[in-house]
Backbone as CSV, one residue per row, in Angstrom:
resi,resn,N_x,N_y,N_z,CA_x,CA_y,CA_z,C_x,C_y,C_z
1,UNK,0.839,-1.173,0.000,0.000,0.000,0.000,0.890,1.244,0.000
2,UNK,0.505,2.127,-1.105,1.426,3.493,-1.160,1.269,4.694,-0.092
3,UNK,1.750,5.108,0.697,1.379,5.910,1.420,1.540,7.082,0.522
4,UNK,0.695,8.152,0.633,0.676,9.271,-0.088,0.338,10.391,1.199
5,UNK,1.446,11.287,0.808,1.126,12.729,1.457,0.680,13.996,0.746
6,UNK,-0.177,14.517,1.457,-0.587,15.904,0.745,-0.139,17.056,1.392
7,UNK,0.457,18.282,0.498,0.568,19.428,1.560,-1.002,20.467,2.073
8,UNK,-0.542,20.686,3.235,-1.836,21.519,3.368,-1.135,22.658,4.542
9,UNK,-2.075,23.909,4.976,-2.036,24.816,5.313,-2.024,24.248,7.040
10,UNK,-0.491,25.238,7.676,0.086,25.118,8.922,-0.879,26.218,9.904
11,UNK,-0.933,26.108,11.176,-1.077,27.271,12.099,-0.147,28.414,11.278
12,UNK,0.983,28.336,11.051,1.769,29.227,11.206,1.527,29.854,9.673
13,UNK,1.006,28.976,8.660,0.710,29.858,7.075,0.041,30.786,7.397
14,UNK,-1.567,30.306,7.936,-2.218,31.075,8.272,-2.018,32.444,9.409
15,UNK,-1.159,32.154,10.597,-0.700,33.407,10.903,-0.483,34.406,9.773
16,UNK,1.100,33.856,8.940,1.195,35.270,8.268,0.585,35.712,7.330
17,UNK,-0.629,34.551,6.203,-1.588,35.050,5.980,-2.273,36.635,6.674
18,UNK,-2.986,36.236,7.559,-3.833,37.177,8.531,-2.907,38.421,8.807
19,UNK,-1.400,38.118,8.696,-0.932,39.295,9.814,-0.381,40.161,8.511
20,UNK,0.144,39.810,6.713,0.029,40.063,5.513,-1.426,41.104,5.368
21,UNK,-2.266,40.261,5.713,-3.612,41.259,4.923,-4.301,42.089,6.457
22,UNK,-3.980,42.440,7.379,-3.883,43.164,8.537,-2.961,44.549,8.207
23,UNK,-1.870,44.320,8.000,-0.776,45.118,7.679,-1.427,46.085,6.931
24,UNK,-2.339,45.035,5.499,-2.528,45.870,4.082,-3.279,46.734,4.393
25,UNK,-4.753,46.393,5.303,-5.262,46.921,5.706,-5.458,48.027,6.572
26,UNK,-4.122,48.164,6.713,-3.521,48.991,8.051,-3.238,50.202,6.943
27,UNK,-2.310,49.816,6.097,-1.233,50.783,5.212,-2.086,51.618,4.013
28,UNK,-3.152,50.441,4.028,-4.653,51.338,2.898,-5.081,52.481,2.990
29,UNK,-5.206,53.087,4.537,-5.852,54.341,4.745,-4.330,55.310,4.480
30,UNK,-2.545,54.757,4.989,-1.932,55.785,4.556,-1.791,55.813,2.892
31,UNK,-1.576,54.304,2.767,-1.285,54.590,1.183,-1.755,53.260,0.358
32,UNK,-2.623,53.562,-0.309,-3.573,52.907,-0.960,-3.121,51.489,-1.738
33,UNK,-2.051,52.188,-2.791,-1.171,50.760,-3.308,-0.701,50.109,-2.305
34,UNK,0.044,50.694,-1.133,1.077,49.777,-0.821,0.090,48.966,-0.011
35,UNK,-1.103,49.175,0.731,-2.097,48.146,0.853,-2.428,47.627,0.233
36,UNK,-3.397,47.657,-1.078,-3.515,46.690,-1.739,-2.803,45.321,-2.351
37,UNK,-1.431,46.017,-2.186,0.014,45.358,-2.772,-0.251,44.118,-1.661
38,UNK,0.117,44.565,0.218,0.206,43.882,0.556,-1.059,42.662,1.269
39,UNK,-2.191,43.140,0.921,-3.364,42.481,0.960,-3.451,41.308,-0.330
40,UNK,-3.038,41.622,-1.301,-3.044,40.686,-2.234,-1.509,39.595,-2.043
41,UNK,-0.611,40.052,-1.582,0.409,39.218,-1.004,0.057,38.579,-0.082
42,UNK,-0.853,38.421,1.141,-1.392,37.858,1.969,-2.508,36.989,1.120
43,UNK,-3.070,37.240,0.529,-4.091,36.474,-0.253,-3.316,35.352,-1.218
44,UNK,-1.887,35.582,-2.034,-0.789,34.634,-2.873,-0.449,33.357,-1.647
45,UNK,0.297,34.425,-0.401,0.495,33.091,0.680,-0.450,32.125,0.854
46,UNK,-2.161,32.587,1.174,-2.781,31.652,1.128,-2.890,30.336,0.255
47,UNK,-2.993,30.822,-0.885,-3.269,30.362,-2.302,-1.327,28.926,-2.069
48,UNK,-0.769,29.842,-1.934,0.418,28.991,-2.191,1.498,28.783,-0.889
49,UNK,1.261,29.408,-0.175,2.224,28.747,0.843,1.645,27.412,2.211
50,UNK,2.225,26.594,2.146,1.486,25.727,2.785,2.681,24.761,3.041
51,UNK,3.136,24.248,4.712,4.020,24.039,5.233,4.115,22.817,5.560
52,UNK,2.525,22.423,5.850,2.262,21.100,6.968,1.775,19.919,5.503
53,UNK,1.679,18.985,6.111,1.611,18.470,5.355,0.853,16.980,5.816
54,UNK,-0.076,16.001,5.350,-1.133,15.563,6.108,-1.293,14.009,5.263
55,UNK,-1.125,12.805,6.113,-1.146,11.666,5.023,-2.927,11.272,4.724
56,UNK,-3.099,11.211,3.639,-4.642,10.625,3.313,-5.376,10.020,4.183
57,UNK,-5.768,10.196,4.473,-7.239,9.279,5.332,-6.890,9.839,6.907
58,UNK,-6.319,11.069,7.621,-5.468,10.846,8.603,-5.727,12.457,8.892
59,UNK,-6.379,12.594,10.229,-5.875,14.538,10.557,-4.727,14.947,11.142
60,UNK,-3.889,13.896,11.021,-2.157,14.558,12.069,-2.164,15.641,11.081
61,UNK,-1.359,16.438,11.668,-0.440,17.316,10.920,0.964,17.382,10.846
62,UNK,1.528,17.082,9.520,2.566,16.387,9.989,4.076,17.556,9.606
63,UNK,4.980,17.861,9.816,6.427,18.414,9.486,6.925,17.698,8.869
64,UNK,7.845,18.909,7.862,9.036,17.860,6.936,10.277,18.577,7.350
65,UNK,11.512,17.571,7.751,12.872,18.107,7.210,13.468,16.811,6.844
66,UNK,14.354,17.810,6.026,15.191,17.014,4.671,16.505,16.729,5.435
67,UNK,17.283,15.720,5.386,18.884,15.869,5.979,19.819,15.539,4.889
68,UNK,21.005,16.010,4.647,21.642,15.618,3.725,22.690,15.288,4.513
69,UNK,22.977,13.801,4.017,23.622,13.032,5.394,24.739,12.333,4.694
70,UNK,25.843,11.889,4.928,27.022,11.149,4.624,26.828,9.830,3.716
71,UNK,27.659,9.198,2.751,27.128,7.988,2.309,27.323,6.935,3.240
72,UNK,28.343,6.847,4.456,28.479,6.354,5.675,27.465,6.190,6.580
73,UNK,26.283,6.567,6.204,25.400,6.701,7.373,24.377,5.327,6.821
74,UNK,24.335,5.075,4.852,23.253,4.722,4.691,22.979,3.333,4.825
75,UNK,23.868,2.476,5.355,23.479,0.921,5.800,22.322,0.954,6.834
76,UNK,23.029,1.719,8.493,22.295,1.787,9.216,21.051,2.343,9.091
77,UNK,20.610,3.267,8.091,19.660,3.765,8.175,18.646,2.966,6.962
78,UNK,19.060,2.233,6.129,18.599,1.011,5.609,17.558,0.195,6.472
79,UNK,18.699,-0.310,7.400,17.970,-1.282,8.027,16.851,-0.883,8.954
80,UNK,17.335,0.769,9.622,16.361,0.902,10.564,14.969,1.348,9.716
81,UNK,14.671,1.566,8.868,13.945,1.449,8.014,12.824,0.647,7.162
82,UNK,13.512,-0.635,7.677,13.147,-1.776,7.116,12.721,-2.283,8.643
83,UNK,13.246,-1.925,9.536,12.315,-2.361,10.610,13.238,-3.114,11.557
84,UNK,14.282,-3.015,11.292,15.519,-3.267,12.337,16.033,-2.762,13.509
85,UNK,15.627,-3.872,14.798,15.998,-2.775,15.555,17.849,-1.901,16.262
86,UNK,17.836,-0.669,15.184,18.925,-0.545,15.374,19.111,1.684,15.209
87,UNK,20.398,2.092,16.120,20.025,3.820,15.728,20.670,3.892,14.829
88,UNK,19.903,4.821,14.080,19.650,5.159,12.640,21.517,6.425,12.992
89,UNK,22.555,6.121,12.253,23.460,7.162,12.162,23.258,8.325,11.621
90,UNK,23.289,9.635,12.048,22.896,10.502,11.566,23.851,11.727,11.166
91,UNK,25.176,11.625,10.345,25.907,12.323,9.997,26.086,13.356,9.111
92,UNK,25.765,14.706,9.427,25.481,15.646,8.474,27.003,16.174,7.270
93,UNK,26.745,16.025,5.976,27.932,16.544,5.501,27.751,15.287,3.919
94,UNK,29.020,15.784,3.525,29.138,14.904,1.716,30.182,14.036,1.603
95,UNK,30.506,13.368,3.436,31.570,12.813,3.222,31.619,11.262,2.238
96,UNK,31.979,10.583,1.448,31.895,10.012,0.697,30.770,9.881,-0.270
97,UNK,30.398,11.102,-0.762,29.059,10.930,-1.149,27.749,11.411,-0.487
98,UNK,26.699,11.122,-0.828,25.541,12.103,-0.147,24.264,11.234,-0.113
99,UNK,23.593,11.188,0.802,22.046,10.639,0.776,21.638,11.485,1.035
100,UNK,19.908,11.685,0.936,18.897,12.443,1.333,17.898,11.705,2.403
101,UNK,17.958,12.238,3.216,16.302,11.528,4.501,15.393,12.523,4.325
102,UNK,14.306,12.121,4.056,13.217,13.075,4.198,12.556,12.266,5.076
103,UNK,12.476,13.598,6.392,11.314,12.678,7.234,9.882,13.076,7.576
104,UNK,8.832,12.963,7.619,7.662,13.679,8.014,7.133,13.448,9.237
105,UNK,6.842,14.264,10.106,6.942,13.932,11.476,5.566,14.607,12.277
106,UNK,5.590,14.226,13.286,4.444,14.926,14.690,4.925,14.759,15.707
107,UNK,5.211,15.090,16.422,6.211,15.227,18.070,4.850,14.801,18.937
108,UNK,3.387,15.680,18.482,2.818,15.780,19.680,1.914,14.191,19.325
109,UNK,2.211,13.601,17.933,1.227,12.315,17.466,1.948,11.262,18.215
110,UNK,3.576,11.374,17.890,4.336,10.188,17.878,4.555,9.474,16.663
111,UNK,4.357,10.214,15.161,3.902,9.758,14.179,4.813,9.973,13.237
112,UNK,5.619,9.086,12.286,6.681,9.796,11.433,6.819,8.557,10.193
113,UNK,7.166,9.003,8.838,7.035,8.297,7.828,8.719,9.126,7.241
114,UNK,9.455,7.721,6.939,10.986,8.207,6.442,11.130,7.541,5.182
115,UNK,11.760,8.175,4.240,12.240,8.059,3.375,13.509,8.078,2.662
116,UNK,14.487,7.308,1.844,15.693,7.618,1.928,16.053,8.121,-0.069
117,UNK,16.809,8.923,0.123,17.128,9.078,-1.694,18.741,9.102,-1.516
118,UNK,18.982,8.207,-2.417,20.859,8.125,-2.953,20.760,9.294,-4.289
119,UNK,22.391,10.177,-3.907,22.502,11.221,-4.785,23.115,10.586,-5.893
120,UNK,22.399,10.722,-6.951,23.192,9.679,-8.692,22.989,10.720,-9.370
121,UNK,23.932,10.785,-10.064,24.024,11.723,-11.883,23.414,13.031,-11.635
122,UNK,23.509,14.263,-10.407,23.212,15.260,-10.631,21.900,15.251,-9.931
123,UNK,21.134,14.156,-9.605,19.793,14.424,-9.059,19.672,13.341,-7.724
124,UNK,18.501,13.135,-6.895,18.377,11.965,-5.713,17.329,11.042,-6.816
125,UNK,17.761,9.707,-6.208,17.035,9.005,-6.574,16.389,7.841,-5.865
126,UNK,15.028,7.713,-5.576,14.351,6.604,-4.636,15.083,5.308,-4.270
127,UNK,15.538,5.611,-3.018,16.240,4.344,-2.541,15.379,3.234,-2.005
128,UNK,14.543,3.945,-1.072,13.607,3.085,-0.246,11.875,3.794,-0.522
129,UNK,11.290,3.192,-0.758,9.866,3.658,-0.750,9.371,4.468,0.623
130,UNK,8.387,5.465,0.635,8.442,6.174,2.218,7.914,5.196,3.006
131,UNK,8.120,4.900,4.381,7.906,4.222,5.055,6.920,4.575,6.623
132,UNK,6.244,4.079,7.074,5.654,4.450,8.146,6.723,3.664,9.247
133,UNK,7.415,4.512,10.065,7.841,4.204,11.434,6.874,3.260,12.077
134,UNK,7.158,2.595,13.617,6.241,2.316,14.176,6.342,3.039,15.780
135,UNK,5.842,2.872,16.303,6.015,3.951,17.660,6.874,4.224,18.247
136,UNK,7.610,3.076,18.644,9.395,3.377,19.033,10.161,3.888,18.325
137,UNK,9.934,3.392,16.960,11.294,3.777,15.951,10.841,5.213,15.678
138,UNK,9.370,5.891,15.471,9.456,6.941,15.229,9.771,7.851,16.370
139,UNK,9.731,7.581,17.702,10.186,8.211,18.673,11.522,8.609,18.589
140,UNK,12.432,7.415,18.625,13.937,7.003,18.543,14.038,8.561,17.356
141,UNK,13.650,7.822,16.045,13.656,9.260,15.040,13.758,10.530,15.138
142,UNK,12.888,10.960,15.862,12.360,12.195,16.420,13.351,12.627,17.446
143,UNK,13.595,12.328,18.088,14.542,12.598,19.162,15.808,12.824,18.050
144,UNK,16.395,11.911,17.193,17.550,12.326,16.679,17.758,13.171,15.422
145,UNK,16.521,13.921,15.836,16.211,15.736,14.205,16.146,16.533,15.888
């Protein structure tokens, strides 16, 4: 079964949404463009900025960060992946090469889905399909971002 994520709109989009078209609204009575300017920039963020990100069928809200991690790191993080119980090495830098982790996470769920990409020919390329953690391992995870 493919897990699929969608992005969707954070607490925090919507802050600067609101605090964007507040401003505009503010700056309208001194100066007309530069409100409108920034009322319609608050209205683009809506439309397009969107942080969180949410797996199908599911209301977590979930975080992404990316690590660009050593080619030394990627056995262990293979296996812990695959469901091994073992800590995932987490070495930041291009020493022999480069992987990518993308992880998507919830601190307050306990909830995290990892993914790994090997850097080939100029681009990353799918090493491991994304994976759903299970409660420990995504803990273990979480603790080491």
């Amino acid at each position: 079964m493919e897990i699929k994520l969608k992005k969707v709109h954070a607490g925090k989009d919507l802050a600067v949404t609101c605090s964007l078209a507040a401003a505009g609204a503010a700056c309208f009575f001194l100066n007309k463009a530069l409100g409108i300017f920034l009322i319609v920039c608050g209205l683009m963020t809506l439309l397009f900025y969107k942080s969180g990100y949410k797996r199908e069928g599911s209301a977590i809200l979930l975080e992404k960060q990316s690590l660009n991690l050593c080619r030394s790191c990627r056995d262990s993080i293979v296996r812990f992946l695959a469901g091994e119980d073992v800590t995932p090495e987490l070495k930041e830098g291009t020493e022999g090469g480069s992987i990518l982790l993308q992880v998507y996470f919830s601190r307050k769920a306990g909830v995290a889905y990892a993914q790994l990409f090997d850097f080939r020919e100029v681009s990353f390329e799918e090493a491991t399909p994304l994976v759903e953690l299970s409660q420990s391992s995504s803990s273990k995870l979480i603790a080491l971002l």
